[in-house]
PDB file of C-alpha atoms in Angstrom:
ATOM      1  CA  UNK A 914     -30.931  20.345 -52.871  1.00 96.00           C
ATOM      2  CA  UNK A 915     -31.948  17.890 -50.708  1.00 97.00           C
ATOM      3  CA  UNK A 916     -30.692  14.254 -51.655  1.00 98.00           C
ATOM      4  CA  UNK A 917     -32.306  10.776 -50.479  1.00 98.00           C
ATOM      5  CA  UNK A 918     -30.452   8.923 -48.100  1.00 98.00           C
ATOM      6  CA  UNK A 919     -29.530   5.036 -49.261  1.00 98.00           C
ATOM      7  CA  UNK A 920     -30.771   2.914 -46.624  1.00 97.00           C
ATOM      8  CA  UNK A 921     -28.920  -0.474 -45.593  1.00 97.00           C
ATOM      9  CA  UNK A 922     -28.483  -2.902 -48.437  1.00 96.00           C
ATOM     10  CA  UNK A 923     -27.848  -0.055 -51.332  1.00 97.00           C
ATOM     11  CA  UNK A 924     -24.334  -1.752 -52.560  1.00 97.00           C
ATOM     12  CA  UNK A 925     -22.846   1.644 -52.597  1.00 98.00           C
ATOM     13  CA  UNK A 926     -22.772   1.617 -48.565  1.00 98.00           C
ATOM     14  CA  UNK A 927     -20.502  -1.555 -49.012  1.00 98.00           C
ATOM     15  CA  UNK A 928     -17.855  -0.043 -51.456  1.00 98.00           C
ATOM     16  CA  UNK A 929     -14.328   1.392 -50.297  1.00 98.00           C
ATOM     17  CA  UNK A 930     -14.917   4.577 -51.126  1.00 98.00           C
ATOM     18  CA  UNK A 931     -11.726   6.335 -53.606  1.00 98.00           C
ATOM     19  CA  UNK A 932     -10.334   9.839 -52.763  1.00 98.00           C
ATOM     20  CA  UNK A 933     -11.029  12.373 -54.834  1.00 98.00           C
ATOM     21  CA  UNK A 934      -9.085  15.648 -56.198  1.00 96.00           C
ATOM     22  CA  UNK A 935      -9.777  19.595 -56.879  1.00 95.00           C
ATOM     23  CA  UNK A 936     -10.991  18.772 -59.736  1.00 96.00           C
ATOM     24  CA  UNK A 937     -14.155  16.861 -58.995  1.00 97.00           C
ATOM     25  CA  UNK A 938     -16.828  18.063 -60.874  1.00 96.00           C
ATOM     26  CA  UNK A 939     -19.440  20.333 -59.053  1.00 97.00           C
ATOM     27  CA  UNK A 940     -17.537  19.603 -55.535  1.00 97.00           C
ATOM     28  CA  UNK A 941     -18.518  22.956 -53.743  1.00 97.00           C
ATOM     29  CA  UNK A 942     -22.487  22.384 -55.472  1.00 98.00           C
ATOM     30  CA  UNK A 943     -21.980  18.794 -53.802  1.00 98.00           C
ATOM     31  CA  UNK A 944     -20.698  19.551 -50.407  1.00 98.00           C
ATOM     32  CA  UNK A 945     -23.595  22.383 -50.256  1.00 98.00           C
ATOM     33  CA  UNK A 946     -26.231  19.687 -51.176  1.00 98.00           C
ATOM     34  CA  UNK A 947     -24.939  17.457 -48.196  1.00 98.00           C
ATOM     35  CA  UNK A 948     -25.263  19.782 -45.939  1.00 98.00           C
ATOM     36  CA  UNK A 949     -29.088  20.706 -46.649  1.00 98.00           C
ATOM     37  CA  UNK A 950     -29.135  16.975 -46.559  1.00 98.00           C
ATOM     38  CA  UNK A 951     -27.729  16.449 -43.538  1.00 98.00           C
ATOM     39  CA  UNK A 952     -29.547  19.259 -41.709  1.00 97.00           C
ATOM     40  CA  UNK A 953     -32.924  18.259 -43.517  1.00 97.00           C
ATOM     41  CA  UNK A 954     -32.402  14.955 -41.669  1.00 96.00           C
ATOM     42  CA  UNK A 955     -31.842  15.742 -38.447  1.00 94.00           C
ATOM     43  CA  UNK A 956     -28.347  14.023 -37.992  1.00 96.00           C
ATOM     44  CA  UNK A 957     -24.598  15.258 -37.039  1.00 98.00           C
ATOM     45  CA  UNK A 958     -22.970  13.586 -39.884  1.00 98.00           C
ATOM     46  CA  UNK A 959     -22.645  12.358 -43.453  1.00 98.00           C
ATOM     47  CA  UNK A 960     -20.406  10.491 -45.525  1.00 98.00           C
ATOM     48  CA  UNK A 961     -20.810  10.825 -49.496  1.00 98.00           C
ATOM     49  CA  UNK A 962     -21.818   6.485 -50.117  1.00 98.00           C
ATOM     50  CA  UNK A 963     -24.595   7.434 -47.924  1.00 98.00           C
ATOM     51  CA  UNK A 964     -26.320   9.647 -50.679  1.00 98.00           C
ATOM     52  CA  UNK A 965     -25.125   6.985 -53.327  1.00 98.00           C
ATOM     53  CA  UNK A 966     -21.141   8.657 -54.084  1.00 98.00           C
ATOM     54  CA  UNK A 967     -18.615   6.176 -53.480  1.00 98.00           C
ATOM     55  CA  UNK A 968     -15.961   9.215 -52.969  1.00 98.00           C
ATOM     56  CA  UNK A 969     -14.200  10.024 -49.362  1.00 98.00           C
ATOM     57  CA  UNK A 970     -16.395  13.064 -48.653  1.00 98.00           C
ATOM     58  CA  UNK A 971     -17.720  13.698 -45.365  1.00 98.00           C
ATOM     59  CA  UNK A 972     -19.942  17.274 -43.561  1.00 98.00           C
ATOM     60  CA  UNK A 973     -19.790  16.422 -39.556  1.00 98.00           C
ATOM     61  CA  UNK A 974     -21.866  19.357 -37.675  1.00 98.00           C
ATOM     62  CA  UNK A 975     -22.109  19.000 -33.765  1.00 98.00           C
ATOM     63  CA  UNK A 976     -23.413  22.236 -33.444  1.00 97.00           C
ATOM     64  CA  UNK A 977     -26.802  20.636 -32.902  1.00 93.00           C
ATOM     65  CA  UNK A 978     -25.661  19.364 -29.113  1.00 95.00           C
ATOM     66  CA  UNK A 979     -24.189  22.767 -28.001  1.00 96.00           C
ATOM     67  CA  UNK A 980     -26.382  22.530 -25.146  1.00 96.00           C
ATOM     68  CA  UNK A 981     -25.259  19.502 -23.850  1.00 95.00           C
ATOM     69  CA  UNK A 982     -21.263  20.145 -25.484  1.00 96.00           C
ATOM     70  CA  UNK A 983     -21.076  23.676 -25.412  1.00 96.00           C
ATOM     71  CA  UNK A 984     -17.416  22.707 -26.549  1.00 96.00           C
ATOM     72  CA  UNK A 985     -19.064  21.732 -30.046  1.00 97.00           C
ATOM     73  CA  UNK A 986     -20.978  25.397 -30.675  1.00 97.00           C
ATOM     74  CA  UNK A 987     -20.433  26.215 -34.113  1.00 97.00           C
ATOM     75  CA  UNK A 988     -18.665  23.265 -35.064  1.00 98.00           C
ATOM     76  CA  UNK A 989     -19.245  22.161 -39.209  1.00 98.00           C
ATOM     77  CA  UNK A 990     -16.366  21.033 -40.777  1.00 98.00           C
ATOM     78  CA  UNK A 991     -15.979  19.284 -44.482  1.00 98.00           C
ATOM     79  CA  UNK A 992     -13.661  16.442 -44.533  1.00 98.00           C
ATOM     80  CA  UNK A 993     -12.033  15.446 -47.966  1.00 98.00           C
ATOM     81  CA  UNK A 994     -10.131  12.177 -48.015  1.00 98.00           C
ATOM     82  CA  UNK A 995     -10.249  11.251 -44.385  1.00 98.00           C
ATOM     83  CA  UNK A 996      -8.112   8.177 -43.605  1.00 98.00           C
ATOM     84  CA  UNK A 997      -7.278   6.875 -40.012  1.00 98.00           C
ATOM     85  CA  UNK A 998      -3.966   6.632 -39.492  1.00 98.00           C
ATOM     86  CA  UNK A 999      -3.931   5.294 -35.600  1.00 98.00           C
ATOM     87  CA  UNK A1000      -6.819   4.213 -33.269  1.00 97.00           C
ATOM     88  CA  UNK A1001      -5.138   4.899 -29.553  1.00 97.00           C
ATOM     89  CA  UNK A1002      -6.194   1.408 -27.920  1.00 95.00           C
ATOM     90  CA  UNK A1003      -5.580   2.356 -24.088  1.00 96.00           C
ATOM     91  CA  UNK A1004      -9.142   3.699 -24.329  1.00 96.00           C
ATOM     92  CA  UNK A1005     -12.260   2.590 -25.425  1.00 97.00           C
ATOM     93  CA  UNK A1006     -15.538   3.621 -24.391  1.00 97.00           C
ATOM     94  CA  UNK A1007     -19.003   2.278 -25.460  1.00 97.00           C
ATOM     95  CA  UNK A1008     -22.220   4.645 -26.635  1.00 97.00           C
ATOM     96  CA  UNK A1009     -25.501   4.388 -28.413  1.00 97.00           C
ATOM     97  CA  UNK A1010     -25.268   4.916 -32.157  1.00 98.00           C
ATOM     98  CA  UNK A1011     -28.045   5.169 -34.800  1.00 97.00           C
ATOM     99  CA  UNK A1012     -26.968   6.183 -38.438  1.00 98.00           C
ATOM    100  CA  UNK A1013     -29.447   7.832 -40.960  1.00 98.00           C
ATOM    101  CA  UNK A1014     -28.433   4.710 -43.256  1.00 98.00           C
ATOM    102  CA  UNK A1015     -30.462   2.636 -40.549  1.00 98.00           C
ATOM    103  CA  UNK A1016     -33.126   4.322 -39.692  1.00 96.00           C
ATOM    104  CA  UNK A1017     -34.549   3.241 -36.391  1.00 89.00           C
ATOM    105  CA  UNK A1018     -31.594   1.038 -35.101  1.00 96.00           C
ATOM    106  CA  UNK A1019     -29.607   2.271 -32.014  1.00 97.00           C
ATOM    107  CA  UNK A1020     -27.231   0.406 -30.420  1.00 98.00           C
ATOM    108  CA  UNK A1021     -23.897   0.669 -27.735  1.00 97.00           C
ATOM    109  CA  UNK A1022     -21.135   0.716 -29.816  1.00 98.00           C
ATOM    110  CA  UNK A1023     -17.070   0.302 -27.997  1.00 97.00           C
ATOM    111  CA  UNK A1024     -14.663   2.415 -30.077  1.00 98.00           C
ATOM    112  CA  UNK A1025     -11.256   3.573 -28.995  1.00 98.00           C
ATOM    113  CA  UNK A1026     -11.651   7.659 -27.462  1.00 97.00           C
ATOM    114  CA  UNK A1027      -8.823   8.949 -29.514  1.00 98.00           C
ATOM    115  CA  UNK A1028      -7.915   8.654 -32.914  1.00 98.00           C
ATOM    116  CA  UNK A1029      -4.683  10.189 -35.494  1.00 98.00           C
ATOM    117  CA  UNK A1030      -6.623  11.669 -39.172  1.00 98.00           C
ATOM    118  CA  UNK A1031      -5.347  12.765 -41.918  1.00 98.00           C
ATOM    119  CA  UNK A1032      -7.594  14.817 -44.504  1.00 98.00           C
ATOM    120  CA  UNK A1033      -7.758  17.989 -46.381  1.00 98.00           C
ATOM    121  CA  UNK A1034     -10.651  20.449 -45.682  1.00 97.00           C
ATOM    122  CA  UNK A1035     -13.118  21.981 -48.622  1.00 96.00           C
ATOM    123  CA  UNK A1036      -9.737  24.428 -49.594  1.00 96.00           C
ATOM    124  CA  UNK A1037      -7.887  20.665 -49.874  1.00 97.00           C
ATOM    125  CA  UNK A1038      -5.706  22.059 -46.898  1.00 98.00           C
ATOM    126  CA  UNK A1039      -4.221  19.272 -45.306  1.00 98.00           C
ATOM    127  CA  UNK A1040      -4.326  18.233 -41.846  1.00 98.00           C
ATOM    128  CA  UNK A1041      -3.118  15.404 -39.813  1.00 98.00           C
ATOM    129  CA  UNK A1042      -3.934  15.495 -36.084  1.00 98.00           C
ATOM    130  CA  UNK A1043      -4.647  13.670 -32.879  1.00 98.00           C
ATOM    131  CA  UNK A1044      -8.567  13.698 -31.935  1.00 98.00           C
ATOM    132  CA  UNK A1045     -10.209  12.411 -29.029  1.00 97.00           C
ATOM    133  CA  UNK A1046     -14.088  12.775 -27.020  1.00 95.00           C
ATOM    134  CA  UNK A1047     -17.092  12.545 -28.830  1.00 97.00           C
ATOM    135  CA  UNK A1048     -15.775  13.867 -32.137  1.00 98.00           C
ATOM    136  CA  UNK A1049     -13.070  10.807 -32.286  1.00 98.00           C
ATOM    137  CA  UNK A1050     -16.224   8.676 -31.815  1.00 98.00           C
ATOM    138  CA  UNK A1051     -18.195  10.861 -34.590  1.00 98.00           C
ATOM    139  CA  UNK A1052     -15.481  10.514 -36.869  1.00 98.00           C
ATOM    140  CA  UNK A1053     -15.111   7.274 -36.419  1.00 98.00           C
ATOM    141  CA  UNK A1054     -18.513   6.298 -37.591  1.00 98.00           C
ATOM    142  CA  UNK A1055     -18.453   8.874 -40.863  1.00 98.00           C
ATOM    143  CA  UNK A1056     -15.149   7.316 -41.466  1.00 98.00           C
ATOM    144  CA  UNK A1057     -16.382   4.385 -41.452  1.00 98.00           C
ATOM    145  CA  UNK A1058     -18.645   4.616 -44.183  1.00 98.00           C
ATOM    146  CA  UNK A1059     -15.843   5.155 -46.377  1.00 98.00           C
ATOM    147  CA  UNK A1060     -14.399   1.753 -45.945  1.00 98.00           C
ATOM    148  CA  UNK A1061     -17.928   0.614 -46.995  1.00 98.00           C
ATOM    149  CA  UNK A1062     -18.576  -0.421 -43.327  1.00 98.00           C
ATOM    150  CA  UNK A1063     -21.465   0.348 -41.203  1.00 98.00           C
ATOM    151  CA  UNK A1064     -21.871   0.490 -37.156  1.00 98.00           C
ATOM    152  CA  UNK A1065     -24.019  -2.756 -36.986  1.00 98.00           C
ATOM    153  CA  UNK A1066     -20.338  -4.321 -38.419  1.00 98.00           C
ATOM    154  CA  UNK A1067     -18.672  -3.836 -35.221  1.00 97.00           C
ATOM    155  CA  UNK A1068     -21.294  -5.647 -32.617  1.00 97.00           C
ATOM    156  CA  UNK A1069     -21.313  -8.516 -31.826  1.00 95.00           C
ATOM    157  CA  UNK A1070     -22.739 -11.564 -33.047  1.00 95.00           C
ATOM    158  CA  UNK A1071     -25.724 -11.955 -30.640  1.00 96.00           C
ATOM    159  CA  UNK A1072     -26.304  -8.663 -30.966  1.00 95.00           C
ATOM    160  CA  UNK A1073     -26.488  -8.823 -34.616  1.00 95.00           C
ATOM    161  CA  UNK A1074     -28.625 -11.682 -33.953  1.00 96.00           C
ATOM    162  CA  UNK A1075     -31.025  -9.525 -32.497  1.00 96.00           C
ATOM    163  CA  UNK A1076     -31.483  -6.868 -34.843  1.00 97.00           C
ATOM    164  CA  UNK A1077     -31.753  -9.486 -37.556  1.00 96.00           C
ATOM    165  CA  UNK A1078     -35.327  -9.111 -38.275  1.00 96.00           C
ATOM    166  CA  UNK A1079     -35.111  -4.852 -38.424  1.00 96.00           C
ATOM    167  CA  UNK A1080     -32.035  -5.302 -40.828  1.00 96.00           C
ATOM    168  CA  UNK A1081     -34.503  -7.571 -42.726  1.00 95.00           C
ATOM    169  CA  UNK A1082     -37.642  -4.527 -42.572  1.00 94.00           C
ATOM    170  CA  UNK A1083     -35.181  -2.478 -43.724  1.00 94.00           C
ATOM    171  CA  UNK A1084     -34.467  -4.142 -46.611  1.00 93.00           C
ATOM    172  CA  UNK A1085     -37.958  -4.312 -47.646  1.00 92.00           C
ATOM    173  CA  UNK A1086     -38.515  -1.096 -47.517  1.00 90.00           C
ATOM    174  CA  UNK A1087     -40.624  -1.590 -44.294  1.00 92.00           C
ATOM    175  CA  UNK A1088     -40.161   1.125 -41.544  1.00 93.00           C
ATOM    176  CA  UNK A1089     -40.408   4.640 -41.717  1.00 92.00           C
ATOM    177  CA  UNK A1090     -38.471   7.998 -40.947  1.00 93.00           C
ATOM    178  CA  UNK A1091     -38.642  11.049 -41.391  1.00 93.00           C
ATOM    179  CA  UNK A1092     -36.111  12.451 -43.959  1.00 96.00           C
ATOM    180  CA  UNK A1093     -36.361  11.096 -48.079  1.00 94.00           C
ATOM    181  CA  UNK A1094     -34.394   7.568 -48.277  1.00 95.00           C
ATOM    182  CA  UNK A1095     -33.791   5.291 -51.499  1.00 94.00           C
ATOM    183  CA  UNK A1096     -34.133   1.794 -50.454  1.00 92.00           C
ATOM    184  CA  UNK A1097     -32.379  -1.015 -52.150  1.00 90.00           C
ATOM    185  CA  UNK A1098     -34.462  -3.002 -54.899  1.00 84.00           C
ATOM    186  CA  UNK A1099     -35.771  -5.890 -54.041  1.00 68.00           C
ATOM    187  CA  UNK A1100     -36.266  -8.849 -56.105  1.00 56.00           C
TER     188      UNK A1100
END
């Protein structure tokens, strides 16, 4: 089933998200749902506050750039209680972002190129290991999501400045895209 997307201002994007355990009801129903959400939408990643669960869930597929990252064919993992342990600060590099939570905001965003994670996969295997390139950077964004944090967080303040007035259309409810959203209510 394909689930809306909450758009900027839905509290849920601002919550620290909890881990969850085997037990959570309908997981595998839920993790299948994201990804016919995620594909539906066009993007390369997900994290669960973004369709309105404040739970450490997140579907990352790069398969979609193959051509460009032939290192990436066939890549769609499920991440289950992702934490950040380290960011490796010797690197950083910046890149354009956009997130499906903002639709129609792209900006350069400077993140460190290699990161340590720690998270289980849909089995609740765990794993805890060093990743760098554009899947660091990937991760990096999901994961933030799950600290109730967003990319337009980590520019800077004339830069935020700037985008002021499309954060503000977004709250209204005024732009479009083309994937189902749930905007916040507005007063």
């Amino acid at each position: 089933m394909i689930l809306p997307i909450y758009t900027y201002g839905q509290p849920v994007l601002r919550k620290v998200a909890q881990d969850i355990d085997a037990d959570y009801p309908e997981l595998s129903a839920l993790i299948s749902d994201m990804w016919e959400t995620l594909a539906s939408s066009e993007g390369i990643g997900l994290a669960a506050p973004q369709i309105g669960r404040d739970i450490r869930l997140v579907v990352i597929d790069l398969d979609v750039l193959k051509e460009d990252m032939p290192e990436y064919a066939d890549f769609k993992k499920v991440y289950v209680n992702p934490h950040i342990l380290e960011y490796d600060e010797s690197e950083k590099q910046s890149s354009e972002e956009g997130c499906l939570s903002l639709p129609a905001i792209h900006e350069k965003v400077l993140r460190p190129t290699r990161i340590h994670v720690k998270y289980m996969d849909e089995d609740f295997n765990e794993h805890d290991e060093w990743v760098d390139g554009y899947l660091a950077r990937v991760m990096q964004h999901e994961f933030d999501h799950l600290e109730g944090k967003m990319f337009i967080d980590r520019l800077s303040p004339l830069r935020r400045q700037l985008i002021k007035s499309k954060l503000r259309s977004l709250l209204q409810g005024r732009f479009r895209c083309g994937y189902k959203v749930k905007v916040p209510k507005t007063k």
